[in-house]
mmCIF file of C-alpha atoms in Angstrom:
data_model
loop_
_atom_site.group_PDB
_atom_site.id
_atom_site.type_symbol
_atom_site.label_atom_id
_atom_site.label_comp_id
_atom_site.label_asym_id
_atom_site.label_seq_id
_atom_site.Cartn_x
_atom_site.Cartn_y
_atom_site.Cartn_z
ATOM 1 C CA UNK A 1 -2.200 -41.525 -9.233
ATOM 2 C CA UNK A 2 0.574 -39.224 -8.187
ATOM 3 C CA UNK A 3 0.635 -35.742 -9.633
ATOM 4 C CA UNK A 4 3.802 -34.272 -11.103
ATOM 5 C CA UNK A 5 3.889 -31.858 -8.182
ATOM 6 C CA UNK A 6 3.863 -34.640 -5.585
ATOM 7 C CA UNK A 7 6.512 -36.586 -7.484
ATOM 8 C CA UNK A 8 8.706 -33.493 -7.431
ATOM 9 C CA UNK A 9 8.229 -33.029 -3.690
ATOM 10 C CA UNK A 10 8.747 -36.754 -3.115
ATOM 11 C CA UNK A 11 12.148 -36.410 -4.754
ATOM 12 C CA UNK A 12 13.002 -33.386 -2.631
ATOM 13 C CA UNK A 13 11.829 -35.133 0.540
ATOM 14 C CA UNK A 14 13.969 -38.181 -0.281
ATOM 15 C CA UNK A 15 16.909 -35.888 -0.885
ATOM 16 C CA UNK A 16 16.522 -34.510 2.648
ATOM 17 C CA UNK A 17 17.354 -37.938 4.094
ATOM 18 C CA UNK A 18 20.839 -37.769 2.639
ATOM 19 C CA UNK A 19 21.670 -34.298 3.905
ATOM 20 C CA UNK A 20 22.852 -32.774 7.154
ATOM 21 C CA UNK A 21 20.725 -30.208 8.983
ATOM 22 C CA UNK A 22 22.226 -27.147 7.303
ATOM 23 C CA UNK A 23 21.876 -28.662 3.851
ATOM 24 C CA UNK A 24 18.287 -29.557 4.709
ATOM 25 C CA UNK A 25 17.549 -25.889 5.377
ATOM 26 C CA UNK A 26 18.655 -25.019 1.851
ATOM 27 C CA UNK A 27 16.497 -27.742 0.307
ATOM 28 C CA UNK A 28 13.508 -26.637 2.370
ATOM 29 C CA UNK A 29 13.992 -23.079 1.131
ATOM 30 C CA UNK A 30 13.824 -24.462 -2.398
ATOM 31 C CA UNK A 31 10.690 -26.449 -1.535
ATOM 32 C CA UNK A 32 9.093 -23.320 -0.079
ATOM 33 C CA UNK A 33 9.770 -21.393 -3.282
ATOM 34 C CA UNK A 34 7.935 -24.057 -5.252
ATOM 35 C CA UNK A 35 4.921 -24.077 -2.937
ATOM 36 C CA UNK A 36 3.530 -20.875 -4.456
ATOM 37 C CA UNK A 37 3.614 -22.346 -7.956
ATOM 38 C CA UNK A 38 1.891 -25.528 -6.768
ATOM 39 C CA UNK A 39 -0.752 -23.795 -4.667
ATOM 40 C CA UNK A 40 -1.568 -21.125 -7.256
ATOM 41 C CA UNK A 41 -1.918 -23.752 -9.968
ATOM 42 C CA UNK A 42 -4.196 -26.192 -8.143
ATOM 43 C CA UNK A 43 -7.735 -25.892 -6.832
ATOM 44 C CA UNK A 44 -7.095 -28.775 -4.437
ATOM 45 C CA UNK A 45 -4.483 -29.512 -1.790
ATOM 46 C CA UNK A 46 -2.044 -31.977 -3.410
ATOM 47 C CA UNK A 47 -0.214 -33.324 -0.330
ATOM 48 C CA UNK A 48 -1.417 -36.754 0.753
ATOM 49 C CA UNK A 49 -1.553 -38.696 4.036
ATOM 50 C CA UNK A 50 1.248 -40.948 2.724
ATOM 51 C CA UNK A 51 3.427 -37.933 2.089
ATOM 52 C CA UNK A 52 2.954 -36.637 5.639
ATOM 53 C CA UNK A 53 3.524 -40.181 6.996
ATOM 54 C CA UNK A 54 6.810 -40.301 5.137
ATOM 55 C CA UNK A 55 7.884 -37.033 6.720
ATOM 56 C CA UNK A 56 6.878 -38.369 10.152
ATOM 57 C CA UNK A 57 9.021 -41.474 9.634
ATOM 58 C CA UNK A 58 12.007 -39.297 8.758
ATOM 59 C CA UNK A 59 11.506 -37.336 11.987
ATOM 60 C CA UNK A 60 11.178 -40.560 13.991
ATOM 61 C CA UNK A 61 14.410 -41.910 12.487
ATOM 62 C CA UNK A 62 16.135 -38.541 13.066
ATOM 63 C CA UNK A 63 16.716 -38.083 9.362
ATOM 64 C CA UNK A 64 14.812 -34.774 9.503
ATOM 65 C CA UNK A 65 14.971 -32.336 12.389
ATOM 66 C CA UNK A 66 11.704 -31.117 13.882
ATOM 67 C CA UNK A 67 12.902 -27.533 13.418
ATOM 68 C CA UNK A 68 13.306 -28.010 9.673
ATOM 69 C CA UNK A 69 10.044 -29.925 9.409
ATOM 70 C CA UNK A 70 8.185 -27.108 11.158
ATOM 71 C CA UNK A 71 9.764 -24.514 8.867
ATOM 72 C CA UNK A 72 8.387 -26.308 5.830
ATOM 73 C CA UNK A 73 4.985 -27.141 7.348
ATOM 74 C CA UNK A 74 4.385 -23.513 8.357
ATOM 75 C CA UNK A 75 4.975 -22.393 4.798
ATOM 76 C CA UNK A 76 2.808 -25.224 3.473
ATOM 77 C CA UNK A 77 -0.045 -24.174 5.756
ATOM 78 C CA UNK A 78 0.461 -20.568 4.691
ATOM 79 C CA UNK A 79 0.048 -21.491 1.033
ATOM 80 C CA UNK A 80 -3.006 -23.630 1.750
ATOM 81 C CA UNK A 81 -4.705 -20.832 3.657
ATOM 82 C CA UNK A 82 -3.825 -18.212 1.063
ATOM 83 C CA UNK A 83 -5.768 -20.179 -1.551
ATOM 84 C CA UNK A 84 -8.513 -21.237 0.942
ATOM 85 C CA UNK A 85 -7.992 -24.932 0.153
ATOM 86 C CA UNK A 86 -9.311 -27.860 2.181
ATOM 87 C CA UNK A 87 -7.013 -30.528 3.606
ATOM 88 C CA UNK A 88 -8.068 -33.694 5.446
ATOM 89 C CA UNK A 89 -4.885 -35.689 4.865
ATOM 90 C CA UNK A 90 -2.896 -34.019 7.661
ATOM 91 C CA UNK A 91 -5.423 -34.926 10.392
ATOM 92 C CA UNK A 92 -5.279 -38.583 9.396
ATOM 93 C CA UNK A 93 -1.511 -38.736 9.160
ATOM 94 C CA UNK A 94 1.008 -39.873 11.764
ATOM 95 C CA UNK A 95 2.626 -36.447 11.509
ATOM 96 C CA UNK A 96 -0.634 -34.683 12.374
ATOM 97 C CA UNK A 97 -1.097 -36.892 15.430
ATOM 98 C CA UNK A 98 2.522 -36.343 16.472
ATOM 99 C CA UNK A 99 2.173 -32.563 16.303
ATOM 100 C CA UNK A 100 -1.081 -32.598 18.258
ATOM 101 C CA UNK A 101 0.539 -34.585 21.083
ATOM 102 C CA UNK A 102 3.586 -32.304 21.055
ATOM 103 C CA UNK A 103 1.374 -29.228 21.222
ATOM 104 C CA UNK A 104 -0.535 -30.511 24.252
ATOM 105 C CA UNK A 105 2.672 -31.603 25.957
ATOM 106 C CA UNK A 106 4.444 -28.326 25.258
ATOM 107 C CA UNK A 107 1.507 -26.356 26.638
ATOM 108 C CA UNK A 108 1.485 -28.420 29.854
ATOM 109 C CA UNK A 109 5.229 -27.999 30.338
ATOM 110 C CA UNK A 110 5.067 -24.293 29.474
ATOM 111 C CA UNK A 111 8.684 -24.551 28.451
ATOM 112 C CA UNK A 112 9.231 -22.921 25.073
ATOM 113 C CA UNK A 113 6.802 -20.288 23.771
ATOM 114 C CA UNK A 114 8.114 -20.225 20.193
ATOM 115 C CA UNK A 115 7.837 -23.992 19.766
ATOM 116 C CA UNK A 116 4.255 -23.970 21.044
ATOM 117 C CA UNK A 117 3.400 -21.151 18.624
ATOM 118 C CA UNK A 118 4.973 -23.037 15.724
ATOM 119 C CA UNK A 119 3.093 -26.216 16.606
ATOM 120 C CA UNK A 120 -0.232 -24.363 16.872
ATOM 121 C CA UNK A 121 0.329 -22.654 13.524
ATOM 122 C CA UNK A 122 1.148 -25.915 11.751
ATOM 123 C CA UNK A 123 -1.634 -27.923 13.332
ATOM 124 C CA UNK A 124 -4.374 -25.313 12.872
ATOM 125 C CA UNK A 125 -3.380 -24.281 9.340
ATOM 126 C CA UNK A 126 -2.971 -27.808 7.969
ATOM 127 C CA UNK A 127 -5.586 -29.674 9.994
ATOM 128 C CA UNK A 128 -9.259 -29.878 9.068
ATOM 129 C CA UNK A 129 -10.625 -30.777 12.506
ATOM 130 C CA UNK A 130 -9.599 -28.647 15.476
ATOM 131 C CA UNK A 131 -10.716 -30.153 18.810
ATOM 132 C CA UNK A 132 -12.766 -27.428 20.553
ATOM 133 C CA UNK A 133 -11.420 -28.510 23.925
ATOM 134 C CA UNK A 134 -8.012 -27.205 22.830
ATOM 135 C CA UNK A 135 -9.230 -23.674 22.042
ATOM 136 C CA UNK A 136 -7.711 -22.464 25.305
ATOM 137 C CA UNK A 137 -4.336 -23.479 23.855
ATOM 138 C CA UNK A 138 -4.736 -22.304 20.252
ATOM 139 C CA UNK A 139 -6.345 -18.927 20.699
ATOM 140 C CA UNK A 140 -4.199 -17.192 23.376
ATOM 141 C CA UNK A 141 -1.024 -18.535 21.789
ATOM 142 C CA UNK A 142 -1.850 -17.359 18.272
ATOM 143 C CA UNK A 143 -3.239 -14.006 19.420
ATOM 144 C CA UNK A 144 -0.069 -13.286 21.373
ATOM 145 C CA UNK A 145 2.068 -14.078 18.328
ATOM 146 C CA UNK A 146 -0.181 -11.976 16.073
ATOM 147 C CA UNK A 147 0.010 -8.984 18.422
ATOM 148 C CA UNK A 148 3.703 -8.374 17.856
ATOM 149 C CA UNK A 149 4.225 -4.906 16.467
ATOM 150 C CA UNK A 150 7.664 -5.051 14.845
ATOM 151 C CA UNK A 151 7.504 -3.900 11.226
ATOM 152 C CA UNK A 152 10.475 -5.749 9.693
ATOM 153 C CA UNK A 153 9.742 -8.267 6.937
ATOM 154 C CA UNK A 154 10.286 -11.406 9.044
ATOM 155 C CA UNK A 155 8.083 -10.149 11.877
ATOM 156 C CA UNK A 156 5.319 -9.259 9.421
ATOM 157 C CA UNK A 157 5.481 -12.729 7.878
ATOM 158 C CA UNK A 158 5.288 -14.347 11.344
ATOM 159 C CA UNK A 159 2.201 -12.268 12.167
ATOM 160 C CA UNK A 160 0.633 -13.230 8.828
ATOM 161 C CA UNK A 161 1.077 -16.926 9.558
ATOM 162 C CA UNK A 162 -0.399 -16.605 13.053
ATOM 163 C CA UNK A 163 -3.452 -14.701 11.808
ATOM 164 C CA UNK A 164 -4.013 -17.154 8.961
ATOM 165 C CA UNK A 165 -3.998 -20.003 11.444
ATOM 166 C CA UNK A 166 -6.308 -18.111 13.804
ATOM 167 C CA UNK A 167 -8.858 -17.504 11.034
ATOM 168 C CA UNK A 168 -9.420 -21.281 10.881
ATOM 169 C CA UNK A 169 -11.271 -21.037 14.183
ATOM 170 C CA UNK A 170 -13.999 -18.735 12.844
ATOM 171 C CA UNK A 171 -16.819 -21.279 13.214
ATOM 172 C CA UNK A 172 -15.996 -22.504 16.710
ATOM 173 C CA UNK A 173 -17.948 -21.359 19.721
ATOM 174 C CA UNK A 174 -15.757 -19.362 22.053
ATOM 175 C CA UNK A 175 -16.377 -16.753 24.729
ATOM 176 C CA UNK A 176 -15.590 -13.200 23.679
ATOM 177 C CA UNK A 177 -13.215 -12.911 26.632
ATOM 178 C CA UNK A 178 -10.953 -15.360 24.815
ATOM 179 C CA UNK A 179 -10.381 -13.276 21.704
ATOM 180 C CA UNK A 180 -12.343 -10.027 21.276
ATOM 181 C CA UNK A 181 -10.161 -7.407 22.982
ATOM 182 C CA UNK A 182 -6.977 -8.768 21.433
ATOM 183 C CA UNK A 183 -8.268 -8.918 17.848
ATOM 184 C CA UNK A 184 -9.760 -5.438 18.197
ATOM 185 C CA UNK A 185 -6.398 -4.123 19.363
ATOM 186 C CA UNK A 186 -4.632 -5.733 16.382
ATOM 187 C CA UNK A 187 -7.065 -4.058 13.956
ATOM 188 C CA UNK A 188 -7.034 -0.661 15.667
ATOM 189 C CA UNK A 189 -3.240 -0.589 15.895
ATOM 190 C CA UNK A 190 -2.968 -1.302 12.180
ATOM 191 C CA UNK A 191 -5.498 1.419 11.349
ATOM 192 C CA UNK A 192 -3.269 3.907 13.146
ATOM 193 C CA UNK A 193 0.210 2.592 12.242
ATOM 194 C CA UNK A 194 -0.267 0.418 9.106
ATOM 195 C CA UNK A 195 2.048 -2.269 10.451
ATOM 196 C CA UNK A 196 0.360 -5.311 8.858
ATOM 197 C CA UNK A 197 0.616 -6.683 5.323
ATOM 198 C CA UNK A 198 -2.507 -6.680 3.126
ATOM 199 C CA UNK A 199 -3.000 -10.398 3.744
ATOM 200 C CA UNK A 200 -2.507 -10.136 7.502
ATOM 201 C CA UNK A 201 -4.992 -7.269 7.773
ATOM 202 C CA UNK A 202 -7.648 -9.070 5.735
ATOM 203 C CA UNK A 203 -7.176 -12.172 7.861
ATOM 204 C CA UNK A 204 -7.441 -10.206 11.104
ATOM 205 C CA UNK A 205 -11.046 -9.387 10.144
ATOM 206 C CA UNK A 206 -12.053 -12.939 9.302
ATOM 207 C CA UNK A 207 -12.437 -14.155 12.874
ATOM 208 C CA UNK A 208 -14.819 -11.263 13.646
ATOM 209 C CA UNK A 209 -16.873 -11.078 10.459
ATOM 210 C CA UNK A 210 -17.455 -14.809 10.199
ATOM 211 C CA UNK A 211 -18.661 -14.950 13.789
ATOM 212 C CA UNK A 212 -21.507 -12.486 13.147
ATOM 213 C CA UNK A 213 -23.952 -15.305 12.525
ATOM 214 C CA UNK A 214 -23.505 -16.567 16.099
ATOM 215 C CA UNK A 215 -22.385 -13.397 17.944
ATOM 216 C CA UNK A 216 -24.815 -10.552 17.201
ATOM 217 C CA UNK A 217 -23.093 -8.263 19.690
ATOM 218 C CA UNK A 218 -20.258 -7.942 17.172
ATOM 219 C CA UNK A 219 -22.390 -5.819 14.816
ATOM 220 C CA UNK A 220 -21.724 -2.529 16.592
ATOM 221 C CA UNK A 221 -18.026 -3.349 16.968
ATOM 222 C CA UNK A 222 -17.576 -4.294 13.311
ATOM 223 C CA UNK A 223 -19.673 -1.532 11.722
ATOM 224 C CA UNK A 224 -19.300 1.570 13.884
ATOM 225 C CA UNK A 225 -16.229 0.954 16.038
ATOM 226 C CA UNK A 226 -13.840 -0.747 13.613
ATOM 227 C CA UNK A 227 -15.503 0.381 10.328
ATOM 228 C CA UNK A 228 -15.296 -2.863 8.377
ATOM 229 C CA UNK A 229 -17.038 -1.496 5.277
ATOM 230 C CA UNK A 230 -14.701 1.492 4.990
ATOM 231 C CA UNK A 231 -11.608 -0.629 5.570
ATOM 232 C CA UNK A 232 -12.652 -3.328 3.098
ATOM 233 C CA UNK A 233 -13.267 -0.668 0.439
ATOM 234 C CA UNK A 234 -9.846 0.895 1.023
ATOM 235 C CA UNK A 235 -8.006 -2.416 0.947
ATOM 236 C CA UNK A 236 -9.692 -3.589 -2.248
ATOM 237 C CA UNK A 237 -8.897 -0.267 -3.894
ATOM 238 C CA UNK A 238 -5.205 -0.503 -2.892
ATOM 239 C CA UNK A 239 -4.922 -4.125 -4.010
ATOM 240 C CA UNK A 240 -6.654 -3.379 -7.321
ATOM 241 C CA UNK A 241 -4.056 -0.732 -8.142
ATOM 242 C CA UNK A 242 -1.336 -3.393 -7.910
ATOM 243 C CA UNK A 243 -2.977 -5.574 -10.572
ATOM 244 C CA UNK A 244 -2.883 -4.967 -14.324
ATOM 245 C CA UNK A 245 -6.412 -6.054 -15.193
ATOM 246 C CA UNK A 246 -5.622 -5.970 -18.913
ATOM 247 C CA UNK A 247 -3.424 -9.037 -18.451
ATOM 248 C CA UNK A 248 -4.826 -12.544 -18.570
ATOM 249 C CA UNK A 249 -4.185 -14.771 -15.519
ATOM 250 C CA UNK A 250 -1.355 -16.534 -17.384
ATOM 251 C CA UNK A 251 0.354 -13.201 -18.031
ATOM 252 C CA UNK A 252 0.233 -12.001 -14.430
ATOM 253 C CA UNK A 253 3.180 -11.901 -12.088
ATOM 254 C CA UNK A 254 3.204 -13.894 -8.863
ATOM 255 C CA UNK A 255 2.563 -10.729 -6.838
ATOM 256 C CA UNK A 256 -0.409 -9.818 -9.022
ATOM 257 C CA UNK A 257 -1.831 -13.302 -8.542
ATOM 258 C CA UNK A 258 -1.381 -12.987 -4.791
ATOM 259 C CA UNK A 259 -3.164 -9.625 -4.875
ATOM 260 C CA UNK A 260 -6.092 -11.236 -6.675
ATOM 261 C CA UNK A 261 -6.224 -14.032 -4.114
ATOM 262 C CA UNK A 262 -6.384 -11.505 -1.272
ATOM 263 C CA UNK A 263 -9.175 -9.620 -3.066
ATOM 264 C CA UNK A 264 -11.009 -12.943 -3.324
ATOM 265 C CA UNK A 265 -10.607 -13.459 0.412
ATOM 266 C CA UNK A 266 -12.105 -10.002 1.041
ATOM 267 C CA UNK A 267 -15.115 -11.025 -1.054
ATOM 268 C CA UNK A 268 -15.691 -14.001 1.247
ATOM 269 C CA UNK A 269 -15.763 -11.644 4.235
ATOM 270 C CA UNK A 270 -17.949 -9.074 2.478
ATOM 271 C CA UNK A 271 -20.502 -11.731 1.541
ATOM 272 C CA UNK A 272 -20.528 -13.028 5.136
ATOM 273 C CA UNK A 273 -21.025 -9.465 6.342
ATOM 274 C CA UNK A 274 -23.928 -8.831 3.957
ATOM 275 C CA UNK A 275 -25.672 -12.075 4.868
ATOM 276 C CA UNK A 276 -25.256 -11.759 8.658
ATOM 277 C CA UNK A 277 -25.199 -8.060 9.554
ATOM 278 C CA UNK A 278 -28.326 -5.920 9.923
ATOM 279 C CA UNK A 279 -26.515 -2.763 11.022
ATOM 280 C CA UNK A 280 -25.482 -0.308 8.310
ATOM 281 C CA UNK A 281 -23.999 3.144 7.851
ATOM 282 C CA UNK A 282 -23.228 5.509 4.989
ATOM 283 C CA UNK A 283 -19.895 3.824 4.266
ATOM 284 C CA UNK A 284 -21.731 1.143 2.262
ATOM 285 C CA UNK A 285 -22.016 3.421 -0.785
ATOM 286 C CA UNK A 286 -18.228 3.806 -0.908
ATOM 287 C CA UNK A 287 -17.716 0.039 -0.839
ATOM 288 C CA UNK A 288 -20.234 -0.566 -3.612
ATOM 289 C CA UNK A 289 -18.703 2.233 -5.683
ATOM 290 C CA UNK A 290 -15.303 0.550 -5.411
ATOM 291 C CA UNK A 291 -16.776 -2.798 -6.419
ATOM 292 C CA UNK A 292 -18.393 -1.175 -9.447
ATOM 293 C CA UNK A 293 -14.988 0.105 -10.597
ATOM 294 C CA UNK A 294 -13.433 -3.306 -9.997
ATOM 295 C CA UNK A 295 -16.209 -5.136 -11.859
ATOM 296 C CA UNK A 296 -15.656 -2.999 -14.934
ATOM 297 C CA UNK A 297 -11.875 -3.262 -14.804
ATOM 298 C CA UNK A 298 -11.956 -7.068 -14.476
ATOM 299 C CA UNK A 299 -14.843 -7.801 -16.851
ATOM 300 C CA UNK A 300 -12.846 -8.731 -19.951
ATOM 301 C CA UNK A 301 -10.023 -10.896 -18.590
ATOM 302 C CA UNK A 302 -11.102 -11.878 -15.066
ATOM 303 C CA UNK A 303 -14.771 -12.745 -15.232
ATOM 304 C CA UNK A 304 -14.658 -14.577 -11.888
ATOM 305 C CA UNK A 305 -13.670 -11.350 -10.102
ATOM 306 C CA UNK A 306 -16.320 -9.375 -11.998
ATOM 307 C CA UNK A 307 -18.979 -11.908 -11.037
ATOM 308 C CA UNK A 308 -17.954 -11.760 -7.382
ATOM 309 C CA UNK A 309 -18.508 -7.995 -7.414
ATOM 310 C CA UNK A 310 -21.937 -8.373 -8.966
ATOM 311 C CA UNK A 311 -22.874 -11.167 -6.564
ATOM 312 C CA UNK A 312 -22.068 -8.834 -3.665
ATOM 313 C CA UNK A 313 -24.485 -6.252 -5.078
ATOM 314 C CA UNK A 314 -27.135 -8.943 -5.042
ATOM 315 C CA UNK A 315 -26.371 -9.745 -1.403
ATOM 316 C CA UNK A 316 -26.588 -6.048 -0.512
ATOM 317 C CA UNK A 317 -29.850 -5.776 -2.428
ATOM 318 C CA UNK A 318 -31.435 -8.408 -0.183
ATOM 319 C CA UNK A 319 -31.046 -6.233 2.907
ATOM 320 C CA UNK A 320 -34.167 -4.252 3.793
ATOM 321 C CA UNK A 321 -32.123 -1.462 5.372
ATOM 322 C CA UNK A 322 -30.130 -0.854 2.185
ATOM 323 C CA UNK A 323 -31.983 1.834 0.256
ATOM 324 C CA UNK A 324 -32.419 1.873 -3.499
ATOM 325 C CA UNK A 325 -30.721 5.268 -3.490
ATOM 326 C CA UNK A 326 -27.589 3.646 -1.978
ATOM 327 C CA UNK A 327 -27.419 1.182 -4.869
ATOM 328 C CA UNK A 328 -28.148 3.936 -7.370
ATOM 329 C CA UNK A 329 -25.543 6.423 -6.080
ATOM 330 C CA UNK A 330 -22.807 3.807 -5.995
ATOM 331 C CA UNK A 331 -23.439 2.738 -9.592
ATOM 332 C CA UNK A 332 -24.339 -0.817 -8.532
ATOM 333 C CA UNK A 333 -27.597 -0.778 -10.507
ATOM 334 C CA UNK A 334 -25.756 0.457 -13.608
ATOM 335 C CA UNK A 335 -23.155 -2.316 -13.241
ATOM 336 C CA UNK A 336 -25.800 -5.033 -12.998
ATOM 337 C CA UNK A 337 -27.732 -3.619 -15.968
ATOM 338 C CA UNK A 338 -24.538 -3.562 -18.026
ATOM 339 C CA UNK A 339 -23.854 -7.189 -17.147
ATOM 340 C CA UNK A 340 -27.425 -8.174 -17.893
ATOM 341 C CA UNK A 341 -26.758 -7.315 -21.541
ATOM 342 C CA UNK A 342 -24.124 -10.075 -21.642
ATOM 343 C CA UNK A 343 -26.203 -12.835 -20.068
ATOM 344 C CA UNK A 344 -27.425 -15.927 -21.872
ATOM 345 C CA UNK A 345 -30.359 -18.094 -20.855
ATOM 346 C CA UNK A 346 -28.015 -20.607 -19.231
ATOM 347 C CA UNK A 347 -25.900 -18.095 -17.376
ATOM 348 C CA UNK A 348 -25.094 -19.161 -13.804
ATOM 349 C CA UNK A 349 -25.968 -15.734 -12.412
ATOM 350 C CA UNK A 350 -29.488 -15.433 -13.838
ATOM 351 C CA UNK A 351 -31.058 -16.364 -10.498
ATOM 352 C CA UNK A 352 -28.985 -13.727 -8.662
ATOM 353 C CA UNK A 353 -29.983 -10.988 -11.104
ATOM 354 C CA UNK A 354 -33.665 -11.904 -10.918
ATOM 355 C CA UNK A 355 -33.458 -11.606 -7.143
ATOM 356 C CA UNK A 356 -31.625 -8.287 -7.479
ATOM 357 C CA UNK A 357 -34.385 -6.618 -9.528
ATOM 358 C CA UNK A 358 -37.168 -8.277 -7.560
ATOM 359 C CA UNK A 359 -35.742 -6.863 -4.331
ATOM 360 C CA UNK A 360 -35.316 -3.386 -5.818
ATOM 361 C CA UNK A 361 -38.914 -3.407 -7.024
ATOM 362 C CA UNK A 362 -40.264 -4.643 -3.678
ATOM 363 C CA UNK A 363 -38.226 -2.053 -1.802
ATOM 364 C CA UNK A 364 -39.566 0.722 -4.046
ATOM 365 C CA UNK A 365 -43.127 -0.337 -3.240
ATOM 366 C CA UNK A 366 -42.340 -0.419 0.497
ATOM 367 C CA UNK A 367 -40.816 3.044 0.304
ATOM 368 C CA UNK A 368 -44.056 4.347 -1.209
ATOM 369 C CA UNK A 369 -45.763 3.637 2.091
ATOM 370 C CA UNK A 370 -43.307 5.914 3.903
ATOM 371 C CA UNK A 371 -44.358 9.542 3.475
ATOM 372 C CA UNK A 372 -40.971 11.032 4.421
ATOM 373 C CA UNK A 373 -38.702 12.461 1.673
ATOM 374 C CA UNK A 374 -41.344 11.839 -0.991
ATOM 375 C CA UNK A 375 -39.679 14.031 -3.621
ATOM 376 C CA UNK A 376 -36.304 12.309 -3.179
ATOM 377 C CA UNK A 377 -37.935 8.881 -3.343
ATOM 378 C CA UNK A 378 -39.797 9.728 -6.554
ATOM 379 C CA UNK A 379 -36.575 11.033 -8.130
ATOM 380 C CA UNK A 380 -34.796 7.784 -7.284
ATOM 381 C CA UNK A 381 -37.633 5.699 -8.747
ATOM 382 C CA UNK A 382 -37.618 7.819 -11.899
ATOM 383 C CA UNK A 383 -33.853 7.309 -12.378
ATOM 384 C CA UNK A 384 -34.076 3.551 -11.855
ATOM 385 C CA UNK A 385 -37.069 3.332 -14.199
ATOM 386 C CA UNK A 386 -35.238 5.263 -16.917
ATOM 387 C CA UNK A 387 -32.099 3.166 -16.586
ATOM 388 C CA UNK A 388 -34.030 -0.098 -16.792
ATOM 389 C CA UNK A 389 -36.024 1.158 -19.780
ATOM 390 C CA UNK A 390 -32.901 2.401 -21.575
ATOM 391 C CA UNK A 391 -31.169 -0.983 -21.189
ATOM 392 C CA UNK A 392 -34.220 -2.934 -22.365
ATOM 393 C CA UNK A 393 -34.431 -4.616 -18.973
ATOM 394 C CA UNK A 394 -38.083 -5.644 -19.369
ATOM 395 C CA UNK A 395 -37.452 -7.588 -22.586
ATOM 396 C CA UNK A 396 -34.376 -9.306 -21.125
ATOM 397 C CA UNK A 397 -36.075 -10.410 -17.908
ATOM 398 C CA UNK A 398 -39.142 -11.501 -19.868
ATOM 399 C CA UNK A 399 -36.835 -13.745 -21.905
ATOM 400 C CA UNK A 400 -35.869 -15.423 -18.616
ATOM 401 C CA UNK A 401 -39.466 -16.435 -17.848
ATOM 402 C CA UNK A 402 -38.671 -20.070 -18.554
ATOM 403 C CA UNK A 403 -35.799 -19.874 -16.065
ATOM 404 C CA UNK A 404 -38.171 -18.486 -13.427
ATOM 405 C CA UNK A 405 -40.531 -21.437 -13.912
ATOM 406 C CA UNK A 406 -37.574 -23.840 -13.685
ATOM 407 C CA UNK A 407 -36.237 -22.234 -10.478
ATOM 408 C CA UNK A 408 -39.663 -22.223 -8.829
ATOM 409 C CA UNK A 409 -40.268 -25.863 -9.758
ATOM 410 C CA UNK A 410 -36.885 -27.157 -8.546
ATOM 411 C CA UNK A 411 -36.070 -24.805 -5.656
ATOM 412 C CA UNK A 412 -37.855 -22.912 -2.907
ATOM 413 C CA UNK A 413 -36.357 -19.674 -4.166
ATOM 414 C CA UNK A 414 -39.019 -17.018 -3.522
ATOM 415 C CA UNK A 415 -39.163 -15.675 -7.099
ATOM 416 C CA UNK A 416 -42.387 -14.324 -8.586
ATOM 417 C CA UNK A 417 -44.142 -15.549 -11.738
ATOM 418 C CA UNK A 418 -45.470 -12.030 -12.279
ATOM 419 C CA UNK A 419 -42.960 -10.318 -14.597
ATOM 420 C CA UNK A 420 -44.105 -6.846 -13.520
ATOM 421 C CA UNK A 421 -42.816 -7.584 -10.007
ATOM 422 C CA UNK A 422 -39.246 -7.274 -11.328
ATOM 423 C CA UNK A 423 -39.585 -3.665 -12.508
ATOM 424 C CA UNK A 424 -39.746 -0.300 -10.824
ATOM 425 C CA UNK A 425 -42.677 1.689 -12.206
ATOM 426 C CA UNK A 426 -43.355 5.406 -11.859
#
């Protein structure tokens, strides 16, 4: 069944057939304005294979110029990537196959750089499958486009689109010679000159951070050379200031909604970083402190954002090289204890919080075996103990005993049946 959105775009697409090229540009501008509303509203990508096939037929019959088609498809891919939606319909469509062939042909002819860039952006942003054998086309082309340093609005938008397309290649094996120096230069230049938009800068990190699980050599680059943790904290703080967290989602402006989407994209990178990186520095406390502030600001009207903050604390708590004092100083333990008061037995995050306290308790026991800084360690344990006691943490976790049994029976989750293992004792 067709959605209202598709019916609206069907009408606009049919209208293109009756217009000359200049009039088509105006209609496409109108279609682009509506993309935001469609993308922000849906949790799925609404454009179908049939819709793309119809556009391909119009191109074949010269009822739609390739230039105008590309202009719309670039914006469509931009919206899809902004919301992190999945799309398989473009790959299967005649239009997707046409653009792939054009991209290969244009690369072989080496005739027009802008057209090749446009084709790569459309194909990578809208497609689900990217043939690895074409990485030597995609990556250099998109990196070159993303490296432009002009700061006018159009140039910044072009760089955004190129970086969004490039981030689609995060899970593909590629030699570091193909991308590393260029993406580092893009990030370092922005850190000095602030030439990228918030979205472009977040996206420039995605290719690096999401490759940590296969490229361990990136740890030193990401943590100590490019300072991911510090930069993520600063960006989330800046974006949070642009959002009125007292508003409900329906009350928010389009720019506020976009800011929230970019914050959500940072969370994806932060979680990938926590799960894949074993190298840490003191900047972690600053990031967690910022997430604590955000969790409290978003708690009432944006529970999904609040929960993402708290989930990140849980991911940090799993790391052996994150000290309990780091979580204490940042306020992360306080934030989780506050949220624990709101939980019900069926709450989706119960498992995460059980892990969080289990890891804190285990880490405290491990720290006892280390004789260095004994006074500081005892002070930290005393503070955590007092906080947990004040919030009635033992009674709450005890009430989750049935959940623990359920999790252990249905999943290999590593929880303990011993309730005392979830508390820090002095």
